[in-house]
């Protein structure tokens, strides 16, 4: 890396020119299928960040939570209390699968959440729909992956973004997604320092 100011300026000019040429050809728009997966922290956080961006642009949006319904949640409280007019928030899960310990009930709740999700996605006024932790429901076969893939490829309105979060995303889902991000855990205080989940960080 050069420390010469003039050389740095010339380098940045070349980079900007290359970026401008590239961006000149990026003119398309479409509703994206977005997957946040991996064993690291930040999958739901990223999804909710996108929801907040939509709200900032005045774009109607919606959230369906498939798993974390019984847990406290700063993002849920914020969206339901302050932005309910632009963001529909549906808590459909009753907790993590190891807490409920009832496969039949978990399956019923996941199926109900999926029906609500399809209803919200079909509503073209919603520019984005976040399906938080749906990958967990798919992993445990509470939902039929073929049904989810078919709906997203055949029935999703063309300008609606759908964000799907949760670890262990199914290969079939990754195959049809437009954008896939994998969060990788490098270090976590829960495992290394016995630090519990804290408000503002985990929920």
mmCIF file with all atom_site columns, C-alpha atoms in Angstrom:
data_model
loop_
_atom_site.group_PDB
_atom_site.id
_atom_site.type_symbol
_atom_site.label_atom_id
_atom_site.label_alt_id
_atom_site.label_comp_id
_atom_site.label_asym_id
_atom_site.label_entity_id
_atom_site.label_seq_id
_atom_site.pdbx_PDB_ins_code
_atom_site.Cartn_x
_atom_site.Cartn_y
_atom_site.Cartn_z
_atom_site.occupancy
_atom_site.B_iso_or_equiv
_atom_site.pdbx_formal_charge
_atom_site.auth_seq_id
_atom_site.auth_comp_id
_atom_site.auth_asym_id
_atom_site.auth_atom_id
_atom_site.pdbx_PDB_model_num
ATOM 1   C CA . UNK A 1 1   ? 0.000   0.000   0.000   1.00 0.00 ? 1   UNK A CA 1
ATOM 2   C CA . UNK A 1 2   ? 1.462   3.318   -1.077  1.00 0.00 ? 2   UNK A CA 1
ATOM 3   C CA . UNK A 1 3   ? 1.815   6.239   1.335   1.00 0.00 ? 3   UNK A CA 1
ATOM 4   C CA . UNK A 1 4   ? 2.422   8.794   -1.428  1.00 0.00 ? 4   UNK A CA 1
ATOM 5   C CA . UNK A 1 5   ? -0.650  11.107  -1.556  1.00 0.00 ? 5   UNK A CA 1
ATOM 6   C CA . UNK A 1 6   ? -0.554  11.617  -5.332  1.00 0.00 ? 6   UNK A CA 1
ATOM 7   C CA . UNK A 1 7   ? -0.170  7.890   -6.024  1.00 0.00 ? 7   UNK A CA 1
ATOM 8   C CA . UNK A 1 8   ? -3.050  7.169   -3.662  1.00 0.00 ? 8   UNK A CA 1
ATOM 9   C CA . UNK A 1 9   ? -5.272  9.709   -5.428  1.00 0.00 ? 9   UNK A CA 1
ATOM 10  C CA . UNK A 1 10  ? -4.490  8.234   -8.842  1.00 0.00 ? 10  UNK A CA 1
ATOM 11  C CA . UNK A 1 11  ? -5.169  4.713   -7.578  1.00 0.00 ? 11  UNK A CA 1
ATOM 12  C CA . UNK A 1 12  ? -8.539  5.749   -6.139  1.00 0.00 ? 12  UNK A CA 1
ATOM 13  C CA . UNK A 1 13  ? -9.452  7.458   -9.429  1.00 0.00 ? 13  UNK A CA 1
ATOM 14  C CA . UNK A 1 14  ? -8.777  4.219   -11.310 1.00 0.00 ? 14  UNK A CA 1
ATOM 15  C CA . UNK A 1 15  ? -10.831 2.222   -8.840  1.00 0.00 ? 15  UNK A CA 1
ATOM 16  C CA . UNK A 1 16  ? -13.708 4.702   -9.080  1.00 0.00 ? 16  UNK A CA 1
ATOM 17  C CA . UNK A 1 17  ? -13.645 4.622   -12.871 1.00 0.00 ? 17  UNK A CA 1
ATOM 18  C CA . UNK A 1 18  ? -13.754 0.822   -12.852 1.00 0.00 ? 18  UNK A CA 1
ATOM 19  C CA . UNK A 1 19  ? -16.618 0.845   -10.345 1.00 0.00 ? 19  UNK A CA 1
ATOM 20  C CA . UNK A 1 20  ? -18.544 3.397   -12.392 1.00 0.00 ? 20  UNK A CA 1
ATOM 21  C CA . UNK A 1 21  ? -18.189 1.253   -15.524 1.00 0.00 ? 21  UNK A CA 1
ATOM 22  C CA . UNK A 1 22  ? -19.388 -1.812  -13.654 1.00 0.00 ? 22  UNK A CA 1
ATOM 23  C CA . UNK A 1 23  ? -22.356 -0.026  -12.056 1.00 0.00 ? 23  UNK A CA 1
ATOM 24  C CA . UNK A 1 24  ? -23.454 1.407   -15.411 1.00 0.00 ? 24  UNK A CA 1
ATOM 25  C CA . UNK A 1 25  ? -24.446 -2.121  -16.466 1.00 0.00 ? 25  UNK A CA 1
ATOM 26  C CA . UNK A 1 26  ? -26.236 -3.005  -13.194 1.00 0.00 ? 26  UNK A CA 1
ATOM 27  C CA . UNK A 1 27  ? -29.681 -1.663  -14.001 1.00 0.00 ? 27  UNK A CA 1
ATOM 28  C CA . UNK A 1 28  ? -32.045 -4.553  -13.243 1.00 0.00 ? 28  UNK A CA 1
ATOM 29  C CA . UNK A 1 29  ? -34.378 -4.844  -10.262 1.00 0.00 ? 29  UNK A CA 1
ATOM 30  C CA . UNK A 1 30  ? -36.231 -7.869  -8.896  1.00 0.00 ? 30  UNK A CA 1
ATOM 31  C CA . UNK A 1 31  ? -37.546 -9.286  -5.676  1.00 0.00 ? 31  UNK A CA 1
ATOM 32  C CA . UNK A 1 32  ? -34.804 -11.422 -4.162  1.00 0.00 ? 32  UNK A CA 1
ATOM 33  C CA . UNK A 1 33  ? -34.799 -14.689 -2.261  1.00 0.00 ? 33  UNK A CA 1
ATOM 34  C CA . UNK A 1 34  ? -32.204 -14.088 0.447   1.00 0.00 ? 34  UNK A CA 1
ATOM 35  C CA . UNK A 1 35  ? -30.796 -16.768 2.768   1.00 0.00 ? 35  UNK A CA 1
ATOM 36  C CA . UNK A 1 36  ? -28.798 -16.077 5.935   1.00 0.00 ? 36  UNK A CA 1
ATOM 37  C CA . UNK A 1 37  ? -27.366 -19.299 7.349   1.00 0.00 ? 37  UNK A CA 1
ATOM 38  C CA . UNK A 1 38  ? -24.282 -20.718 9.084   1.00 0.00 ? 38  UNK A CA 1
ATOM 39  C CA . UNK A 1 39  ? -23.241 -21.509 12.647  1.00 0.00 ? 39  UNK A CA 1
ATOM 40  C CA . UNK A 1 40  ? -22.220 -17.958 13.524  1.00 0.00 ? 40  UNK A CA 1
ATOM 41  C CA . UNK A 1 41  ? -24.161 -15.162 15.144  1.00 0.00 ? 41  UNK A CA 1
ATOM 42  C CA . UNK A 1 42  ? -25.983 -12.559 13.065  1.00 0.00 ? 42  UNK A CA 1
ATOM 43  C CA . UNK A 1 43  ? -28.466 -14.370 10.831  1.00 0.00 ? 43  UNK A CA 1
ATOM 44  C CA . UNK A 1 44  ? -31.630 -12.948 12.374  1.00 0.00 ? 44  UNK A CA 1
ATOM 45  C CA . UNK A 1 45  ? -29.851 -9.670  13.135  1.00 0.00 ? 45  UNK A CA 1
ATOM 46  C CA . UNK A 1 46  ? -29.050 -9.229  9.446   1.00 0.00 ? 46  UNK A CA 1
ATOM 47  C CA . UNK A 1 47  ? -32.627 -10.022 8.476   1.00 0.00 ? 47  UNK A CA 1
ATOM 48  C CA . UNK A 1 48  ? -34.005 -7.473  10.920  1.00 0.00 ? 48  UNK A CA 1
ATOM 49  C CA . UNK A 1 49  ? -31.488 -4.936  9.671   1.00 0.00 ? 49  UNK A CA 1
ATOM 50  C CA . UNK A 1 50  ? -33.000 -5.310  6.199   1.00 0.00 ? 50  UNK A CA 1
ATOM 51  C CA . UNK A 1 51  ? -36.487 -4.891  7.654   1.00 0.00 ? 51  UNK A CA 1
ATOM 52  C CA . UNK A 1 52  ? -35.404 -1.638  9.314   1.00 0.00 ? 52  UNK A CA 1
ATOM 53  C CA . UNK A 1 53  ? -33.989 -0.436  6.001   1.00 0.00 ? 53  UNK A CA 1
ATOM 54  C CA . UNK A 1 54  ? -37.358 -1.074  4.380   1.00 0.00 ? 54  UNK A CA 1
ATOM 55  C CA . UNK A 1 55  ? -39.074 0.896   7.129   1.00 0.00 ? 55  UNK A CA 1
ATOM 56  C CA . UNK A 1 56  ? -36.590 3.722   6.630   1.00 0.00 ? 56  UNK A CA 1
ATOM 57  C CA . UNK A 1 57  ? -37.594 3.861   2.965   1.00 0.00 ? 57  UNK A CA 1
ATOM 58  C CA . UNK A 1 58  ? -41.297 3.792   3.829   1.00 0.00 ? 58  UNK A CA 1
ATOM 59  C CA . UNK A 1 59  ? -41.694 0.312   2.327   1.00 0.00 ? 59  UNK A CA 1
ATOM 60  C CA . UNK A 1 60  ? -44.352 -1.931  3.916   1.00 0.00 ? 60  UNK A CA 1
ATOM 61  C CA . UNK A 1 61  ? -42.888 -5.191  5.183   1.00 0.00 ? 61  UNK A CA 1
ATOM 62  C CA . UNK A 1 62  ? -43.647 -8.137  7.441   1.00 0.00 ? 62  UNK A CA 1
ATOM 63  C CA . UNK A 1 63  ? -41.999 -10.605 9.817   1.00 0.00 ? 63  UNK A CA 1
ATOM 64  C CA . UNK A 1 64  ? -42.957 -14.169 10.691  1.00 0.00 ? 64  UNK A CA 1
ATOM 65  C CA . UNK A 1 65  ? -41.026 -15.773 13.553  1.00 0.00 ? 65  UNK A CA 1
ATOM 66  C CA . UNK A 1 66  ? -41.023 -19.556 13.280  1.00 0.00 ? 66  UNK A CA 1
ATOM 67  C CA . UNK A 1 67  ? -39.160 -20.535 16.461  1.00 0.00 ? 67  UNK A CA 1
ATOM 68  C CA . UNK A 1 68  ? -38.288 -17.795 18.958  1.00 0.00 ? 68  UNK A CA 1
ATOM 69  C CA . UNK A 1 69  ? -41.801 -16.867 20.046  1.00 0.00 ? 69  UNK A CA 1
ATOM 70  C CA . UNK A 1 70  ? -41.382 -17.405 23.795  1.00 0.00 ? 70  UNK A CA 1
ATOM 71  C CA . UNK A 1 71  ? -38.133 -15.442 24.101  1.00 0.00 ? 71  UNK A CA 1
ATOM 72  C CA . UNK A 1 72  ? -37.853 -11.723 24.913  1.00 0.00 ? 72  UNK A CA 1
ATOM 73  C CA . UNK A 1 73  ? -36.883 -9.718  21.856  1.00 0.00 ? 73  UNK A CA 1
ATOM 74  C CA . UNK A 1 74  ? -35.837 -6.103  21.524  1.00 0.00 ? 74  UNK A CA 1
ATOM 75  C CA . UNK A 1 75  ? -36.478 -6.094  17.776  1.00 0.00 ? 75  UNK A CA 1
ATOM 76  C CA . UNK A 1 76  ? -39.965 -7.512  18.226  1.00 0.00 ? 76  UNK A CA 1
ATOM 77  C CA . UNK A 1 77  ? -40.854 -4.943  20.890  1.00 0.00 ? 77  UNK A CA 1
ATOM 78  C CA . UNK A 1 78  ? -39.513 -2.111  18.735  1.00 0.00 ? 78  UNK A CA 1
ATOM 79  C CA . UNK A 1 79  ? -41.333 -3.138  15.574  1.00 0.00 ? 79  UNK A CA 1
ATOM 80  C CA . UNK A 1 80  ? -44.646 -3.952  17.245  1.00 0.00 ? 80  UNK A CA 1
ATOM 81  C CA . UNK A 1 81  ? -44.712 -0.848  19.440  1.00 0.00 ? 81  UNK A CA 1
ATOM 82  C CA . UNK A 1 82  ? -43.391 1.788   17.041  1.00 0.00 ? 82  UNK A CA 1
ATOM 83  C CA . UNK A 1 83  ? -43.749 0.535   13.473  1.00 0.00 ? 83  UNK A CA 1
ATOM 84  C CA . UNK A 1 84  ? -46.868 -1.627  13.494  1.00 0.00 ? 84  UNK A CA 1
ATOM 85  C CA . UNK A 1 85  ? -48.398 0.627   10.834  1.00 0.00 ? 85  UNK A CA 1
ATOM 86  C CA . UNK A 1 86  ? -45.757 -0.367  8.270   1.00 0.00 ? 86  UNK A CA 1
ATOM 87  C CA . UNK A 1 87  ? -44.447 -3.723  9.518   1.00 0.00 ? 87  UNK A CA 1
ATOM 88  C CA . UNK A 1 88  ? -46.763 -6.618  10.363  1.00 0.00 ? 88  UNK A CA 1
ATOM 89  C CA . UNK A 1 89  ? -45.132 -8.831  13.015  1.00 0.00 ? 89  UNK A CA 1
ATOM 90  C CA . UNK A 1 90  ? -46.383 -12.367 13.603  1.00 0.00 ? 90  UNK A CA 1
ATOM 91  C CA . UNK A 1 91  ? -44.924 -14.496 16.390  1.00 0.00 ? 91  UNK A CA 1
ATOM 92  C CA . UNK A 1 92  ? -45.839 -18.060 15.467  1.00 0.00 ? 92  UNK A CA 1
ATOM 93  C CA . UNK A 1 93  ? -43.251 -20.170 17.290  1.00 0.00 ? 93  UNK A CA 1
ATOM 94  C CA . UNK A 1 94  ? -43.332 -21.236 20.925  1.00 0.00 ? 94  UNK A CA 1
ATOM 95  C CA . UNK A 1 95  ? -39.615 -21.612 21.566  1.00 0.00 ? 95  UNK A CA 1
ATOM 96  C CA . UNK A 1 96  ? -36.628 -23.682 20.527  1.00 0.00 ? 96  UNK A CA 1
ATOM 97  C CA . UNK A 1 97  ? -37.314 -27.320 19.719  1.00 0.00 ? 97  UNK A CA 1
ATOM 98  C CA . UNK A 1 98  ? -35.352 -28.566 22.730  1.00 0.00 ? 98  UNK A CA 1
ATOM 99  C CA . UNK A 1 99  ? -37.579 -26.437 24.968  1.00 0.00 ? 99  UNK A CA 1
ATOM 100 C CA . UNK A 1 100 ? -40.956 -27.469 23.563  1.00 0.00 ? 100 UNK A CA 1
ATOM 101 C CA . UNK A 1 101 ? -40.049 -31.173 23.223  1.00 0.00 ? 101 UNK A CA 1
ATOM 102 C CA . UNK A 1 102 ? -43.288 -31.776 21.333  1.00 0.00 ? 102 UNK A CA 1
ATOM 103 C CA . UNK A 1 103 ? -42.760 -32.591 17.663  1.00 0.00 ? 103 UNK A CA 1
ATOM 104 C CA . UNK A 1 104 ? -46.448 -32.718 16.813  1.00 0.00 ? 104 UNK A CA 1
ATOM 105 C CA . UNK A 1 105 ? -47.099 -29.308 18.338  1.00 0.00 ? 105 UNK A CA 1
ATOM 106 C CA . UNK A 1 106 ? -43.965 -27.828 16.742  1.00 0.00 ? 106 UNK A CA 1
ATOM 107 C CA . UNK A 1 107 ? -45.080 -29.145 13.358  1.00 0.00 ? 107 UNK A CA 1
ATOM 108 C CA . UNK A 1 108 ? -48.546 -27.629 13.775  1.00 0.00 ? 108 UNK A CA 1
ATOM 109 C CA . UNK A 1 109 ? -47.067 -24.258 14.704  1.00 0.00 ? 109 UNK A CA 1
ATOM 110 C CA . UNK A 1 110 ? -44.599 -24.327 11.807  1.00 0.00 ? 110 UNK A CA 1
ATOM 111 C CA . UNK A 1 111 ? -47.368 -25.187 9.353   1.00 0.00 ? 111 UNK A CA 1
ATOM 112 C CA . UNK A 1 112 ? -49.487 -22.312 10.683  1.00 0.00 ? 112 UNK A CA 1
ATOM 113 C CA . UNK A 1 113 ? -46.507 -19.969 10.380  1.00 0.00 ? 113 UNK A CA 1
ATOM 114 C CA . UNK A 1 114 ? -45.925 -21.055 6.782   1.00 0.00 ? 114 UNK A CA 1
ATOM 115 C CA . UNK A 1 115 ? -49.550 -20.411 5.877   1.00 0.00 ? 115 UNK A CA 1
ATOM 116 C CA . UNK A 1 116 ? -49.270 -16.905 7.356   1.00 0.00 ? 116 UNK A CA 1
ATOM 117 C CA . UNK A 1 117 ? -45.975 -16.386 5.515   1.00 0.00 ? 117 UNK A CA 1
ATOM 118 C CA . UNK A 1 118 ? -47.538 -17.297 2.172   1.00 0.00 ? 118 UNK A CA 1
ATOM 119 C CA . UNK A 1 119 ? -50.416 -14.923 2.830   1.00 0.00 ? 119 UNK A CA 1
ATOM 120 C CA . UNK A 1 120 ? -48.025 -12.060 3.568   1.00 0.00 ? 120 UNK A CA 1
ATOM 121 C CA . UNK A 1 121 ? -45.794 -12.814 0.577   1.00 0.00 ? 121 UNK A CA 1
ATOM 122 C CA . UNK A 1 122 ? -48.770 -12.935 -1.782  1.00 0.00 ? 122 UNK A CA 1
ATOM 123 C CA . UNK A 1 123 ? -49.772 -9.456  -0.592  1.00 0.00 ? 123 UNK A CA 1
ATOM 124 C CA . UNK A 1 124 ? -47.813 -7.330  -3.050  1.00 0.00 ? 124 UNK A CA 1
ATOM 125 C CA . UNK A 1 125 ? -47.980 -4.282  -0.796  1.00 0.00 ? 125 UNK A CA 1
ATOM 126 C CA . UNK A 1 126 ? -45.323 -5.994  1.331   1.00 0.00 ? 126 UNK A CA 1
ATOM 127 C CA . UNK A 1 127 ? -41.978 -5.235  -0.286  1.00 0.00 ? 127 UNK A CA 1
ATOM 128 C CA . UNK A 1 128 ? -40.103 -7.584  2.050   1.00 0.00 ? 128 UNK A CA 1
ATOM 129 C CA . UNK A 1 129 ? -41.097 -10.537 4.221   1.00 0.00 ? 129 UNK A CA 1
ATOM 130 C CA . UNK A 1 130 ? -38.672 -11.932 6.800   1.00 0.00 ? 130 UNK A CA 1
ATOM 131 C CA . UNK A 1 131 ? -39.128 -15.615 7.675   1.00 0.00 ? 131 UNK A CA 1
ATOM 132 C CA . UNK A 1 132 ? -37.062 -15.748 10.839  1.00 0.00 ? 132 UNK A CA 1
ATOM 133 C CA . UNK A 1 133 ? -35.653 -19.194 11.714  1.00 0.00 ? 133 UNK A CA 1
ATOM 134 C CA . UNK A 1 134 ? -37.614 -20.977 8.981   1.00 0.00 ? 134 UNK A CA 1
ATOM 135 C CA . UNK A 1 135 ? -34.464 -22.971 8.239   1.00 0.00 ? 135 UNK A CA 1
ATOM 136 C CA . UNK A 1 136 ? -34.827 -24.678 11.629  1.00 0.00 ? 136 UNK A CA 1
ATOM 137 C CA . UNK A 1 137 ? -38.373 -25.735 10.759  1.00 0.00 ? 137 UNK A CA 1
ATOM 138 C CA . UNK A 1 138 ? -37.136 -27.081 7.427   1.00 0.00 ? 138 UNK A CA 1
ATOM 139 C CA . UNK A 1 139 ? -34.208 -28.873 9.050   1.00 0.00 ? 139 UNK A CA 1
ATOM 140 C CA . UNK A 1 140 ? -36.527 -30.842 11.337  1.00 0.00 ? 140 UNK A CA 1
ATOM 141 C CA . UNK A 1 141 ? -39.008 -31.510 8.517   1.00 0.00 ? 141 UNK A CA 1
ATOM 142 C CA . UNK A 1 142 ? -41.779 -29.531 10.170  1.00 0.00 ? 142 UNK A CA 1
ATOM 143 C CA . UNK A 1 143 ? -42.281 -28.103 6.683   1.00 0.00 ? 143 UNK A CA 1
ATOM 144 C CA . UNK A 1 144 ? -41.983 -29.712 3.262   1.00 0.00 ? 144 UNK A CA 1
ATOM 145 C CA . UNK A 1 145 ? -38.942 -28.228 1.535   1.00 0.00 ? 145 UNK A CA 1
ATOM 146 C CA . UNK A 1 146 ? -40.482 -28.959 -1.865  1.00 0.00 ? 146 UNK A CA 1
ATOM 147 C CA . UNK A 1 147 ? -43.558 -26.919 -0.944  1.00 0.00 ? 147 UNK A CA 1
ATOM 148 C CA . UNK A 1 148 ? -41.418 -23.980 0.183   1.00 0.00 ? 148 UNK A CA 1
ATOM 149 C CA . UNK A 1 149 ? -39.215 -24.076 -2.922  1.00 0.00 ? 149 UNK A CA 1
ATOM 150 C CA . UNK A 1 150 ? -42.197 -24.384 -5.259  1.00 0.00 ? 150 UNK A CA 1
ATOM 151 C CA . UNK A 1 151 ? -43.955 -21.435 -3.648  1.00 0.00 ? 151 UNK A CA 1
ATOM 152 C CA . UNK A 1 152 ? -40.901 -19.181 -3.773  1.00 0.00 ? 152 UNK A CA 1
ATOM 153 C CA . UNK A 1 153 ? -40.155 -20.008 -7.407  1.00 0.00 ? 153 UNK A CA 1
ATOM 154 C CA . UNK A 1 154 ? -43.711 -20.077 -8.741  1.00 0.00 ? 154 UNK A CA 1
ATOM 155 C CA . UNK A 1 155 ? -45.910 -17.825 -6.592  1.00 0.00 ? 155 UNK A CA 1
ATOM 156 C CA . UNK A 1 156 ? -43.730 -15.125 -5.037  1.00 0.00 ? 156 UNK A CA 1
ATOM 157 C CA . UNK A 1 157 ? -44.572 -11.748 -6.579  1.00 0.00 ? 157 UNK A CA 1
ATOM 158 C CA . UNK A 1 158 ? -41.729 -10.568 -8.828  1.00 0.00 ? 158 UNK A CA 1
ATOM 159 C CA . UNK A 1 159 ? -40.823 -7.480  -6.769  1.00 0.00 ? 159 UNK A CA 1
ATOM 160 C CA . UNK A 1 160 ? -41.139 -8.955  -3.264  1.00 0.00 ? 160 UNK A CA 1
ATOM 161 C CA . UNK A 1 161 ? -38.000 -9.742  -1.292  1.00 0.00 ? 161 UNK A CA 1
ATOM 162 C CA . UNK A 1 162 ? -38.140 -12.813 0.969   1.00 0.00 ? 162 UNK A CA 1
ATOM 163 C CA . UNK A 1 163 ? -35.463 -13.277 3.639   1.00 0.00 ? 163 UNK A CA 1
ATOM 164 C CA . UNK A 1 164 ? -35.030 -16.717 5.221   1.00 0.00 ? 164 UNK A CA 1
ATOM 165 C CA . UNK A 1 165 ? -32.821 -17.165 8.284   1.00 0.00 ? 165 UNK A CA 1
ATOM 166 C CA . UNK A 1 166 ? -31.504 -19.992 10.422  1.00 0.00 ? 166 UNK A CA 1
ATOM 167 C CA . UNK A 1 167 ? -28.571 -22.380 10.443  1.00 0.00 ? 167 UNK A CA 1
ATOM 168 C CA . UNK A 1 168 ? -28.389 -25.516 8.291   1.00 0.00 ? 168 UNK A CA 1
ATOM 169 C CA . UNK A 1 169 ? -30.199 -24.067 5.282   1.00 0.00 ? 169 UNK A CA 1
ATOM 170 C CA . UNK A 1 170 ? -31.337 -26.862 2.997   1.00 0.00 ? 170 UNK A CA 1
ATOM 171 C CA . UNK A 1 171 ? -29.384 -27.284 -0.273  1.00 0.00 ? 171 UNK A CA 1
ATOM 172 C CA . UNK A 1 172 ? -32.631 -27.022 -2.235  1.00 0.00 ? 172 UNK A CA 1
ATOM 173 C CA . UNK A 1 173 ? -33.216 -23.571 -0.760  1.00 0.00 ? 173 UNK A CA 1
ATOM 174 C CA . UNK A 1 174 ? -29.671 -22.411 -1.405  1.00 0.00 ? 174 UNK A CA 1
ATOM 175 C CA . UNK A 1 175 ? -30.012 -23.554 -5.017  1.00 0.00 ? 175 UNK A CA 1
ATOM 176 C CA . UNK A 1 176 ? -32.927 -21.197 -5.752  1.00 0.00 ? 176 UNK A CA 1
ATOM 177 C CA . UNK A 1 177 ? -31.731 -18.236 -3.675  1.00 0.00 ? 177 UNK A CA 1
ATOM 178 C CA . UNK A 1 178 ? -30.441 -15.043 -5.279  1.00 0.00 ? 178 UNK A CA 1
ATOM 179 C CA . UNK A 1 179 ? -28.296 -14.101 -2.288  1.00 0.00 ? 179 UNK A CA 1
ATOM 180 C CA . UNK A 1 180 ? -26.807 -16.497 0.266   1.00 0.00 ? 180 UNK A CA 1
ATOM 181 C CA . UNK A 1 181 ? -24.657 -15.445 3.223   1.00 0.00 ? 181 UNK A CA 1
ATOM 182 C CA . UNK A 1 182 ? -23.023 -17.879 5.634   1.00 0.00 ? 182 UNK A CA 1
ATOM 183 C CA . UNK A 1 183 ? -22.213 -16.584 9.105   1.00 0.00 ? 183 UNK A CA 1
ATOM 184 C CA . UNK A 1 184 ? -19.125 -18.347 10.463  1.00 0.00 ? 184 UNK A CA 1
ATOM 185 C CA . UNK A 1 185 ? -18.403 -18.483 14.178  1.00 0.00 ? 185 UNK A CA 1
ATOM 186 C CA . UNK A 1 186 ? -14.834 -17.527 15.035  1.00 0.00 ? 186 UNK A CA 1
ATOM 187 C CA . UNK A 1 187 ? -15.258 -16.797 18.730  1.00 0.00 ? 187 UNK A CA 1
ATOM 188 C CA . UNK A 1 188 ? -18.284 -16.668 21.038  1.00 0.00 ? 188 UNK A CA 1
ATOM 189 C CA . UNK A 1 189 ? -18.381 -15.594 24.716  1.00 0.00 ? 189 UNK A CA 1
ATOM 190 C CA . UNK A 1 190 ? -21.133 -18.103 25.520  1.00 0.00 ? 190 UNK A CA 1
ATOM 191 C CA . UNK A 1 191 ? -18.776 -20.996 24.852  1.00 0.00 ? 191 UNK A CA 1
ATOM 192 C CA . UNK A 1 192 ? -15.432 -19.495 25.808  1.00 0.00 ? 192 UNK A CA 1
ATOM 193 C CA . UNK A 1 193 ? -16.294 -17.257 28.776  1.00 0.00 ? 193 UNK A CA 1
ATOM 194 C CA . UNK A 1 194 ? -19.598 -18.648 30.098  1.00 0.00 ? 194 UNK A CA 1
ATOM 195 C CA . UNK A 1 195 ? -21.273 -15.336 29.282  1.00 0.00 ? 195 UNK A CA 1
ATOM 196 C CA . UNK A 1 196 ? -25.046 -15.601 29.055  1.00 0.00 ? 196 UNK A CA 1
ATOM 197 C CA . UNK A 1 197 ? -27.195 -14.127 26.279  1.00 0.00 ? 197 UNK A CA 1
ATOM 198 C CA . UNK A 1 198 ? -27.489 -10.378 26.851  1.00 0.00 ? 198 UNK A CA 1
ATOM 199 C CA . UNK A 1 199 ? -30.079 -7.781  25.783  1.00 0.00 ? 199 UNK A CA 1
ATOM 200 C CA . UNK A 1 200 ? -28.941 -5.695  22.856  1.00 0.00 ? 200 UNK A CA 1
ATOM 201 C CA . UNK A 1 201 ? -26.549 -8.405  21.685  1.00 0.00 ? 201 UNK A CA 1
ATOM 202 C CA . UNK A 1 202 ? -28.526 -11.638 21.437  1.00 0.00 ? 202 UNK A CA 1
ATOM 203 C CA . UNK A 1 203 ? -32.082 -10.370 21.894  1.00 0.00 ? 203 UNK A CA 1
#
